[in-house]
CSV table of C-alpha atoms in Angstrom, one decimal:
chain,number,residue,atom,x,y,z
A,246,GLN,CA,111.9,-84.7,147.0
A,247,ALA,CA,111.0,-88.4,146.7
A,248,GLN,CA,111.8,-90.8,149.5
A,249,LEU,CA,112.0,-94.5,148.7
A,250,VAL,CA,112.1,-97.2,151.3
A,251,GLU,CA,112.6,-100.9,150.4
A,252,SER,CA,111.4,-103.9,152.5
A,253,GLY,CA,111.0,-107.6,152.1
A,254,GLY,CA,114.6,-108.8,151.9
A,255,GLY,CA,115.8,-111.8,153.7
A,256,SER,CA,117.4,-115.2,153.4
A,257,VAL,CA,116.0,-118.0,151.3
A,258,GLN,CA,117.1,-121.3,149.9
A,259,ALA,CA,117.9,-121.6,146.2
A,260,GLY,CA,114.7,-122.2,144.3
A,261,GLY,CA,112.7,-120.2,146.7
A,262,SER,CA,110.8,-116.9,146.3
A,263,LEU,CA,110.8,-113.5,147.9
A,264,ARG,CA,108.8,-110.3,147.3
A,265,LEU,CA,110.4,-106.9,147.7
A,266,ALA,CA,108.4,-103.8,148.2
A,267,CYS,CA,109.4,-100.2,147.8
A,268,SER,CA,107.2,-97.4,149.1
A,269,THR,CA,107.8,-94.9,146.3
A,270,VAL,CA,107.0,-91.6,144.7
A,271,HIS,CA,103.5,-90.2,145.1
A,272,ASP,CA,103.0,-89.0,141.6
A,273,TYR,CA,103.9,-92.4,140.1
A,274,ASN,CA,102.5,-91.4,136.7
A,275,GLN,CA,105.3,-88.9,136.4
A,276,TYR,CA,108.2,-91.2,137.2
A,277,CYS,CA,110.1,-94.0,135.7
A,278,GLN,CA,111.1,-96.5,138.4
A,279,GLY,CA,113.6,-99.3,138.6
A,280,TRP,CA,115.1,-102.1,140.6
A,281,PHE,CA,118.9,-102.5,140.8
A,282,ARG,CA,121.1,-104.8,142.8
A,283,GLN,CA,124.7,-104.9,143.9
A,284,ALA,CA,126.5,-108.0,144.9
A,285,PRO,CA,129.7,-107.9,147.0
A,286,GLY,CA,132.7,-106.9,145.0
A,287,LYS,CA,130.5,-106.2,141.9
A,288,GLU,CA,129.1,-103.2,140.1
A,289,ARG,CA,125.5,-102.2,140.7
A,290,GLU,CA,123.4,-103.7,137.9
A,291,ALA,CA,119.8,-103.1,136.7
A,292,VAL,CA,117.2,-105.7,137.4
A,293,ALA,CA,114.0,-104.2,136.0
A,294,GLY,CA,112.6,-100.9,135.0
A,295,ILE,CA,109.0,-99.6,134.6
A,296,HIS,CA,108.0,-96.5,132.7
A,297,SER,CA,105.4,-94.2,134.0
A,298,GLU,CA,103.1,-95.3,131.2
A,299,GLY,CA,103.6,-99.0,132.1
A,300,SER,CA,106.3,-100.4,129.8
A,301,ILE,CA,108.5,-102.8,131.7
A,302,ARG,CA,112.0,-104.0,131.0
A,303,TYR,CA,114.0,-106.8,132.6
A,304,ALA,CA,117.6,-107.8,132.7
A,305,ASP,CA,118.3,-111.0,130.8
A,306,SER,CA,119.5,-112.7,133.9
A,307,VAL,CA,116.1,-112.4,135.6
A,308,LYS,CA,113.7,-112.7,132.7
A,309,GLY,CA,111.0,-115.3,133.4
A,310,ARG,CA,111.9,-115.4,137.1
A,311,PHE,CA,111.3,-111.8,138.4
A,312,THR,CA,108.2,-109.7,138.0
A,313,VAL,CA,107.9,-106.0,138.7
A,314,SER,CA,104.5,-104.5,139.5
A,315,GLN,CA,103.0,-101.4,141.0
A,316,ASP,CA,100.1,-100.8,143.4
A,317,ASN,CA,99.2,-97.3,142.5
A,318,ALA,CA,96.7,-96.9,145.4
A,319,LYS,CA,99.5,-97.8,147.8
A,320,ASN,CA,102.3,-96.0,146.0
A,321,THR,CA,104.2,-99.2,146.2
A,322,LEU,CA,106.5,-100.8,143.7
A,323,TYR,CA,107.1,-104.6,144.0
A,324,LEU,CA,109.6,-107.1,142.8
A,325,GLU,CA,108.4,-110.7,142.9
A,326,MET,CA,111.4,-113.0,142.7
A,327,THR,CA,111.0,-116.7,142.0
A,328,SER,CA,113.4,-119.6,141.3
A,329,LEU,CA,116.1,-117.7,143.2
A,330,LYS,CA,119.7,-118.6,142.6
A,331,SER,CA,122.8,-118.0,144.7
A,332,GLU,CA,123.9,-115.4,142.2
A,333,ASP,CA,120.8,-113.4,143.0
A,334,THR,CA,122.4,-112.6,146.4
A,335,ALA,CA,122.8,-108.8,146.6
A,336,ILE,CA,121.6,-105.7,148.1
A,337,TYR,CA,118.5,-104.6,146.1
A,338,TYR,CA,117.6,-101.0,145.6
A,339,CYS,CA,114.6,-99.2,144.1
A,340,ALA,CA,115.1,-96.0,142.2
A,341,ALA,CA,113.0,-93.3,140.5
A,342,VAL,CA,113.4,-90.4,138.1
A,343,LEU,CA,111.0,-88.0,136.6
A,344,THR,CA,110.0,-89.3,133.2
A,345,LEU,CA,110.7,-85.9,131.7
A,346,ASP,CA,114.3,-86.1,132.9
A,347,THR,CA,115.2,-89.4,131.4
A,348,ASP,CA,115.2,-91.5,128.2
A,349,PHE,CA,113.7,-94.9,129.1
A,350,ARG,CA,115.9,-96.5,126.5
A,351,ASN,CA,118.6,-96.0,129.2
A,352,TRP,CA,116.5,-97.7,132.0
A,353,ALA,CA,119.4,-99.9,132.9
A,354,ASP,CA,121.9,-97.1,133.6
A,355,ASP,CA,121.9,-96.2,137.2
A,356,TYR,CA,123.0,-92.6,136.6
A,357,GLU,CA,119.7,-92.0,135.0
A,358,TYR,CA,117.9,-92.2,138.3
A,359,THR,CA,117.6,-89.3,140.8
A,360,TYR,CA,116.1,-90.9,143.9
A,361,TRP,CA,117.3,-94.1,145.6
A,362,GLY,CA,116.2,-96.2,148.5
A,363,GLN,CA,118.6,-97.4,151.2
A,364,GLY,CA,118.6,-101.0,149.9
A,365,THR,CA,117.5,-104.4,151.3
A,366,GLN,CA,119.6,-107.5,151.5
A,367,VAL,CA,118.6,-110.6,149.7
A,368,THR,CA,120.7,-113.8,150.5
A,369,VAL,CA,120.1,-117.0,148.6
A,370,ALA,CA,121.7,-120.1,150.0
A,371,SER,CA,122.7,-122.8,147.6
């Protein structure tokens, strides 16, 4: 049973940066992991996904601004967010699923993921 815990959310001015962290699964090389977000009144949407073998995917809305990385020694997944916009305001979640239980082509589908964190709020003031 994986337990994911996000941290690093907060409030920032537009154009600013934040780094989110997710203490994640121990056997990272067996899991695909992802970042999702949900803004008020909107559906949860994918932000980025990382395959257990290292492939990374980004939503078009964050390409060039967000970077996902992993510190394997610390079992921590990061989301570096730069050039933040007001529309990035949302609760951000990390998620994980055993690689054997998913098709990474579906990385952006939240139903593919088994384990979820509690979320961390990111607010970008314009």
